[in-house]
PDB file of C-alpha atoms and ligand atoms in Angstrom:
ATOM      1  CA  MET A 178      21.880  -1.228 -50.870  1.00  0.00           C
ATOM      2  CA  VAL A 179      21.112  -0.812 -47.178  1.00  0.00           C
ATOM      3  CA  SER A 180      18.992   2.187 -46.348  1.00  0.00           C
ATOM      4  CA  ALA A 181      19.801   4.588 -43.529  1.00  0.00           C
ATOM      5  CA  GLN A 182      16.867   3.184 -41.584  1.00  0.00           C
ATOM      6  CA  GLY A 183      18.213  -0.336 -41.880  1.00  0.00           C
ATOM      7  CA  THR A 184      21.646   0.699 -40.648  1.00  0.00           C
ATOM      8  CA  GLY A 185      20.086   2.557 -37.760  1.00  0.00           C
ATOM      9  CA  ALA A 186      18.018  -0.466 -36.800  1.00  0.00           C
ATOM     10  CA  LEU A 187      21.089  -2.672 -36.916  1.00  0.00           C
ATOM     11  CA  ALA A 188      23.082  -0.319 -34.701  1.00  0.00           C
ATOM     12  CA  LEU A 189      20.244  -0.160 -32.183  1.00  0.00           C
ATOM     13  CA  PHE A 190      19.928  -3.903 -32.222  1.00  0.00           C
ATOM     14  CA  HIS A 191      23.600  -4.291 -31.359  1.00  0.00           C
ATOM     15  CA  GLY A 192      23.094  -1.782 -28.575  1.00  0.00           C
ATOM     16  CA  VAL A 193      20.272  -3.832 -27.104  1.00  0.00           C
ATOM     17  CA  ILE A 194      22.293  -7.031 -27.203  1.00  0.00           C
ATOM     18  CA  LEU A 195      25.225  -5.304 -25.531  1.00  0.00           C
ATOM     19  CA  VAL A 196      23.087  -3.872 -22.733  1.00  0.00           C
ATOM     20  CA  THR A 197      21.361  -7.211 -22.165  1.00  0.00           C
ATOM     21  CA  ALA A 198      24.712  -8.965 -21.920  1.00  0.00           C
ATOM     22  CA  LEU A 199      25.917  -6.434 -19.344  1.00  0.00           C
ATOM     23  CA  ILE A 200      22.823  -6.940 -17.217  1.00  0.00           C
ATOM     24  CA  ASP A 201      23.073 -10.709 -17.226  1.00  0.00           C
ATOM     25  CA  SER A 202      26.558 -10.764 -15.766  1.00  0.00           C
ATOM     26  CA  ASP A 203      25.990 -11.556 -12.053  1.00  0.00           C
ATOM     27  CA  ASP A 204      23.789 -12.651  -9.147  1.00  0.00           C
ATOM     28  CA  VAL A 205      21.137 -15.263  -8.552  1.00  0.00           C
ATOM     29  CA  ILE A 206      18.356 -13.176  -9.958  1.00  0.00           C
ATOM     30  CA  THR A 207      19.505 -11.401 -13.080  1.00  0.00           C
ATOM     31  CA  ARG A 208      19.088  -7.695 -13.336  1.00  0.00           C
ATOM     32  CA  ASP A 209      16.637  -7.886 -16.171  1.00  0.00           C
ATOM     33  CA  GLU A 210      14.520 -10.293 -14.157  1.00  0.00           C
ATOM     34  CA  GLN A 211      14.586  -7.789 -11.317  1.00  0.00           C
ATOM     35  CA  ILE A 212      13.609  -5.001 -13.712  1.00  0.00           C
ATOM     36  CA  TYR A 213      10.599  -6.880 -15.010  1.00  0.00           C
ATOM     37  CA  VAL A 214       9.518  -7.861 -11.512  1.00  0.00           C
ATOM     38  CA  LEU A 215       9.762  -4.220 -10.465  1.00  0.00           C
ATOM     39  CA  ILE A 216       7.835  -2.989 -13.470  1.00  0.00           C
ATOM     40  CA  GLY A 217       5.177  -5.581 -12.660  1.00  0.00           C
ATOM     41  CA  ALA A 218       5.030  -4.454  -9.035  1.00  0.00           C
ATOM     42  CA  HIS A 219       4.690  -0.853 -10.179  1.00  0.00           C
ATOM     43  CA  ALA A 220       1.795  -1.691 -12.487  1.00  0.00           C
ATOM     44  CA  LYS A 221       0.071  -3.675  -9.745  1.00  0.00           C
ATOM     45  CA  CYS A 222       0.543  -0.759  -7.368  1.00  0.00           C
ATOM     46  CA  GLU A 223      -0.972   1.740  -9.798  1.00  0.00           C
ATOM     47  CA  ARG A 224      -4.001  -0.523 -10.268  1.00  0.00           C
ATOM     48  CA  SER A 225      -4.408  -0.868  -6.516  1.00  0.00           C
ATOM     49  CA  ILE A 226      -4.134   2.902  -6.046  1.00  0.00           C
ATOM     50  CA  GLN A 227      -6.775   3.490  -8.726  1.00  0.00           C
ATOM     51  CA  ALA A 228      -9.064   0.998  -7.047  1.00  0.00           C
ATOM     52  CA  HIS A 229      -8.684   2.536  -3.602  1.00  0.00           C
ATOM     53  CA  MET A 230      -8.458   6.234  -4.419  1.00  0.00           C
ATOM     54  CA  SER A 231     -12.143   6.803  -3.687  1.00  0.00           C
ATOM     55  CA  SER A 232     -11.716   5.631  -0.092  1.00  0.00           C
ATOM     56  CA  VAL A 233      -8.887   8.109   0.594  1.00  0.00           C
ATOM     57  CA  LYS A 234     -10.144  10.862   2.849  1.00  0.00           C
ATOM     58  CA  GLU A 235      -9.016  14.436   2.650  1.00  0.00           C
ATOM     59  CA  ALA A 236      -7.001  14.276   5.880  1.00  0.00           C
ATOM     60  CA  ASP A 237      -5.207  11.088   4.799  1.00  0.00           C
ATOM     61  CA  CYS A 238      -1.758  10.659   3.359  1.00  0.00           C
ATOM     62  CA  ILE A 239      -2.242   9.431  -0.195  1.00  0.00           C
ATOM     63  CA  PRO A 240      -1.169   5.973  -1.356  1.00  0.00           C
ATOM     64  CA  GLU A 241       1.771   6.102  -3.749  1.00  0.00           C
ATOM     65  CA  TRP A 242       4.549   4.184  -5.474  1.00  0.00           C
ATOM     66  CA  ASP A 243       8.006   5.446  -4.533  1.00  0.00           C
ATOM     67  CA  GLY A 244       9.934   3.335  -7.033  1.00  0.00           C
ATOM     68  CA  ILE A 245      10.309   0.392  -4.646  1.00  0.00           C
ATOM     69  CA  ILE A 246       7.344   0.144  -2.305  1.00  0.00           C
ATOM     70  CA  CYS A 247       3.652   0.620  -2.843  1.00  0.00           C
ATOM     71  CA  TRP A 248       2.742   2.792   0.152  1.00  0.00           C
ATOM     72  CA  PRO A 249      -0.817   2.478   1.382  1.00  0.00           C
ATOM     73  CA  ARG A 250      -2.917   5.463   2.374  1.00  0.00           C
ATOM     74  CA  SER A 251      -2.564   6.452   5.999  1.00  0.00           C
ATOM     75  CA  ARG A 252      -4.459   8.385   8.605  1.00  0.00           C
ATOM     76  CA  ALA A 253      -2.764  11.582   9.777  1.00  0.00           C
ATOM     77  CA  GLY A 254      -0.183  11.265  12.535  1.00  0.00           C
ATOM     78  CA  ARG A 255       0.717   7.623  11.986  1.00  0.00           C
ATOM     79  CA  LEU A 256       4.010   5.887  11.441  1.00  0.00           C
ATOM     80  CA  VAL A 257       3.389   3.438   8.601  1.00  0.00           C
ATOM     81  CA  GLY A 258       5.432   0.238   8.402  1.00  0.00           C
ATOM     82  CA  VAL A 259       5.469  -1.914   5.271  1.00  0.00           C
ATOM     83  CA  LEU A 260       7.293  -5.234   4.971  1.00  0.00           C
ATOM     84  CA  CYS A 261      10.406  -4.907   2.846  1.00  0.00           C
ATOM     85  CA  PRO A 262       9.079  -6.280  -0.440  1.00  0.00           C
ATOM     86  CA  GLU A 263       9.919  -9.801  -1.577  1.00  0.00           C
ATOM     87  CA  TYR A 264      10.343  -8.601  -5.138  1.00  0.00           C
ATOM     88  CA  ILE A 265      13.543  -6.751  -4.217  1.00  0.00           C
ATOM     89  CA  TYR A 266      15.914  -9.653  -4.128  1.00  0.00           C
ATOM     90  CA  ASP A 267      18.607  -7.879  -2.085  1.00  0.00           C
ATOM     91  CA  PHE A 268      16.332  -6.816   0.764  1.00  0.00           C
ATOM     92  CA  ASN A 269      15.970  -8.359   4.184  1.00  0.00           C
ATOM     93  CA  HIS A 270      12.380  -9.534   3.797  1.00  0.00           C
ATOM     94  CA  ARG A 271      11.764  -9.742   7.538  1.00  0.00           C
ATOM     95  CA  GLY A 272      12.338  -6.038   8.083  1.00  0.00           C
ATOM     96  CA  ARG A 273       9.995  -3.152   7.503  1.00  0.00           C
ATOM     97  CA  ALA A 274      10.302   0.200   5.809  1.00  0.00           C
ATOM     98  CA  TYR A 275       8.671   3.205   7.429  1.00  0.00           C
ATOM     99  CA  ARG A 276       7.087   6.463   6.451  1.00  0.00           C
ATOM    100  CA  GLN A 277       5.569   9.074   8.721  1.00  0.00           C
ATOM    101  CA  CYS A 278       2.201  10.585   7.925  1.00  0.00           C
ATOM    102  CA  ASP A 279       2.205  14.007   9.605  1.00  0.00           C
ATOM    103  CA  ALA A 280      -0.637  15.691  11.452  1.00  0.00           C
ATOM    104  CA  ALA A 281      -1.707  17.561   8.322  1.00  0.00           C
ATOM    105  CA  GLY A 282      -2.076  14.372   6.289  1.00  0.00           C
ATOM    106  CA  SER A 283       1.077  14.739   4.197  1.00  0.00           C
ATOM    107  CA  TRP A 284       3.960  12.326   4.060  1.00  0.00           C
ATOM    108  CA  GLU A 285       6.805  13.775   6.079  1.00  0.00           C
ATOM    109  CA  GLN A 286       9.519  15.342   3.936  1.00  0.00           C
ATOM    110  CA  VAL A 287      13.242  15.659   4.324  1.00  0.00           C
ATOM    111  CA  PRO A 288      13.386  19.478   4.207  1.00  0.00           C
ATOM    112  CA  SER A 289      16.873  19.786   2.749  1.00  0.00           C
ATOM    113  CA  ILE A 290      16.079  17.766  -0.365  1.00  0.00           C
ATOM    114  CA  ASN A 291      12.292  18.165  -0.500  1.00  0.00           C
ATOM    115  CA  ARG A 292      11.708  14.467  -0.819  1.00  0.00           C
ATOM    116  CA  THR A 293       9.464  12.168   1.131  1.00  0.00           C
ATOM    117  CA  TRP A 294      11.236  10.713   4.119  1.00  0.00           C
ATOM    118  CA  ALA A 295      11.356   6.941   4.377  1.00  0.00           C
ATOM    119  CA  ASN A 296      13.375   4.660   6.600  1.00  0.00           C
ATOM    120  CA  TYR A 297      14.666   1.652   4.692  1.00  0.00           C
ATOM    121  CA  THR A 298      17.249   0.726   7.322  1.00  0.00           C
ATOM    122  CA  GLU A 299      15.722  -2.638   8.255  1.00  0.00           C
ATOM    123  CA  CYS A 300      15.453  -3.667   4.620  1.00  0.00           C
ATOM    124  CA  THR A 301      19.202  -3.419   4.237  1.00  0.00           C
ATOM    125  CA  THR A 302      20.567  -4.093   7.741  1.00  0.00           C
ATOM    126  CA  TYR A 303      21.350  -7.785   7.381  1.00  0.00           C
ATOM    127  CA  LEU A 304      23.878  -6.714   4.790  1.00  0.00           C
ATOM    128  CA  SER A 305      26.534  -7.125   7.521  1.00  0.00           C
ATOM    129  CA  SER A 306      29.875  -5.381   7.999  1.00  0.00           C
ATOM    130  CA  ASN A 307      30.104  -2.155   6.022  1.00  0.00           C
ATOM    131  CA  HIS A 308      26.396  -2.005   5.391  1.00  0.00           C
ATOM    132  CA  ARG A 309      26.390   1.732   4.846  1.00  0.00           C
ATOM    133  CA  SER A 310      28.138   1.376   1.514  1.00  0.00           C
ATOM    134  CA  GLN A 311      26.212  -1.845   0.778  1.00  0.00           C
ATOM    135  CA  GLU A 312      22.998   0.061   1.261  1.00  0.00           C
ATOM    136  CA  GLU A 313      24.098   2.701  -1.190  1.00  0.00           C
ATOM    137  CA  LYS A 314      25.010  -0.010  -3.652  1.00  0.00           C
ATOM    138  CA  VAL A 315      21.568  -1.609  -3.443  1.00  0.00           C
ATOM    139  CA  PHE A 316      19.863   1.692  -4.198  1.00  0.00           C
ATOM    140  CA  GLU A 317      22.370   2.613  -6.867  1.00  0.00           C
ATOM    141  CA  ARG A 318      21.665  -0.694  -8.595  1.00  0.00           C
ATOM    142  CA  LEU A 319      17.935  -0.211  -8.349  1.00  0.00           C
ATOM    143  CA  HIS A 320      18.286   3.192  -9.933  1.00  0.00           C
ATOM    144  CA  LEU A 321      20.479   1.752 -12.643  1.00  0.00           C
ATOM    145  CA  MET A 322      18.002  -1.024 -13.314  1.00  0.00           C
ATOM    146  CA  TYR A 323      15.213   1.456 -13.705  1.00  0.00           C
ATOM    147  CA  THR A 324      17.151   3.585 -16.113  1.00  0.00           C
ATOM    148  CA  VAL A 325      18.479   0.667 -18.116  1.00  0.00           C
ATOM    149  CA  GLY A 326      15.137  -1.113 -17.978  1.00  0.00           C
ATOM    150  CA  TYR A 327      13.286   1.763 -19.506  1.00  0.00           C
ATOM    151  CA  SER A 328      15.960   2.387 -22.118  1.00  0.00           C
ATOM    152  CA  ILE A 329      15.755  -1.255 -23.133  1.00  0.00           C
ATOM    153  CA  SER A 330      12.023  -1.088 -23.675  1.00  0.00           C
ATOM    154  CA  LEU A 331      12.438   2.120 -25.646  1.00  0.00           C
ATOM    155  CA  ALA A 332      15.307   0.721 -27.685  1.00  0.00           C
ATOM    156  CA  SER A 333      13.402  -2.491 -28.439  1.00  0.00           C
ATOM    157  CA  LEU A 334      10.425  -0.479 -29.525  1.00  0.00           C
ATOM    158  CA  LEU A 335      12.551   1.668 -31.805  1.00  0.00           C
ATOM    159  CA  VAL A 336      14.125  -1.450 -33.308  1.00  0.00           C
ATOM    160  CA  ALA A 337      10.737  -2.982 -33.956  1.00  0.00           C
ATOM    161  CA  VAL A 338       9.454   0.193 -35.581  1.00  0.00           C
ATOM    162  CA  SER A 339      12.589   0.622 -37.701  1.00  0.00           C
ATOM    163  CA  ILE A 340      12.390  -2.959 -38.936  1.00  0.00           C
ATOM    164  CA  LEU A 341       8.739  -2.537 -39.755  1.00  0.00           C
ATOM    165  CA  CYS A 342       9.499   0.621 -41.743  1.00  0.00           C
ATOM    166  CA  TYR A 343      12.437  -1.059 -43.474  1.00  0.00           C
ATOM    167  CA  PHE A 344      10.463  -4.008 -44.760  1.00  0.00           C
ATOM    168  CA  LYS A 345       7.381  -2.041 -45.668  1.00  0.00           C
TER     169      LYS A 345
HETATM  170  C1  NAG B 667      10.843  22.683  -1.750  1.00  0.00           C
HETATM  171  O1  NAG B 667       9.637  22.862  -1.062  1.00  0.00           O
HETATM  172  C2  NAG B 667       9.249  24.210  -0.923  1.00  0.00           C
HETATM  173  C3  NAG B 667       8.014  24.274  -0.057  1.00  0.00           C
HETATM  174  O2  NAG B 667       7.028  23.424  -0.511  1.00  0.00           O
HETATM  175  C4  NAG B 667       9.029  24.817  -2.305  1.00  0.00           C
HETATM  176  O3  NAG B 667       8.652  26.167  -2.206  1.00  0.00           O
HETATM  177  C5  NAG B 667      10.299  24.686  -3.123  1.00  0.00           C
HETATM  178  O4  NAG B 667      10.062  25.121  -4.436  1.00  0.00           O
HETATM  179  C6  NAG B 667      10.791  23.256  -3.143  1.00  0.00           C
HETATM  180  N1  NAG B 667      12.091  23.178  -3.766  1.00  0.00           N
HETATM  181  C7  NAG B 667      12.397  22.282  -4.712  1.00  0.00           C
HETATM  182  C8  NAG B 667      13.805  22.311  -5.165  1.00  0.00           C
HETATM  183  O5  NAG B 667      11.575  21.505  -5.159  1.00  0.00           O
HETATM  184  C1  NAG B 668      15.129   3.739  11.114  1.00  0.00           C
HETATM  185  O1  NAG B 668      14.746   2.446  11.519  1.00  0.00           O
HETATM  186  C2  NAG B 668      15.683   1.803  12.353  1.00  0.00           C
HETATM  187  C3  NAG B 668      15.215   0.381  12.578  1.00  0.00           C
HETATM  188  O2  NAG B 668      13.845   0.305  12.822  1.00  0.00           O
HETATM  189  C4  NAG B 668      15.830   2.586  13.652  1.00  0.00           C
HETATM  190  O3  NAG B 668      16.760   1.942  14.492  1.00  0.00           O
HETATM  191  C5  NAG B 668      16.295   3.994  13.297  1.00  0.00           C
HETATM  192  O4  NAG B 668      16.358   4.774  14.468  1.00  0.00           O
HETATM  193  C6  NAG B 668      15.358   4.642  12.297  1.00  0.00           C
HETATM  194  N1  NAG B 668      15.923   5.899  11.857  1.00  0.00           N
HETATM  195  C7  NAG B 668      15.259   7.045  11.930  1.00  0.00           C
HETATM  196  C8  NAG B 668      15.967   8.240  11.438  1.00  0.00           C
HETATM  197  O5  NAG B 668      14.124   7.104  12.363  1.00  0.00           O
END
């Protein structure tokens, strides 16, 4: 007889296979490859931030990961440009993304949505004709990859744990 745990593990396992199949469906770099590259970039960024935190002065804008780019610390009042990262396959890697560090040493916000302002226009401009909607698509996909990426890790973990419990 199959226990409830076993059935649960099986269902989860099918879920993981299904999600993986969906991700693999298009493009030169597969979405799961992009997810893992992004997760790697995030980890590297966090390590770099840890290593450099002591050199951040009080009047500086703090270094931070925004989900795509690892922003360095900045002196107050500077416009910071960072090359559009190679690890985002869809970006124009010759362009730069920008953030403004204001006079008070905080990253400039977009007041209406209370989020840090950043200009990613150059990263997506080579995307030709109707690039406005293309741009939205790129970000939508990145968001999707994040969400799916994390659910996959969680699901895999749950599967592993369930199987362990089942065979114990
Ligand atoms: C937006 O920022 C203001 C000022 O810092 C703050 O008082 C408010 O709670 C924020 N709103 C949201 C939705 O985070
Ligand atoms: C964003 O960057 C592009 C290209 O550098 C520039 O043309 C545009 O004016 C910038 N947008 C804003 C709102 O600063």
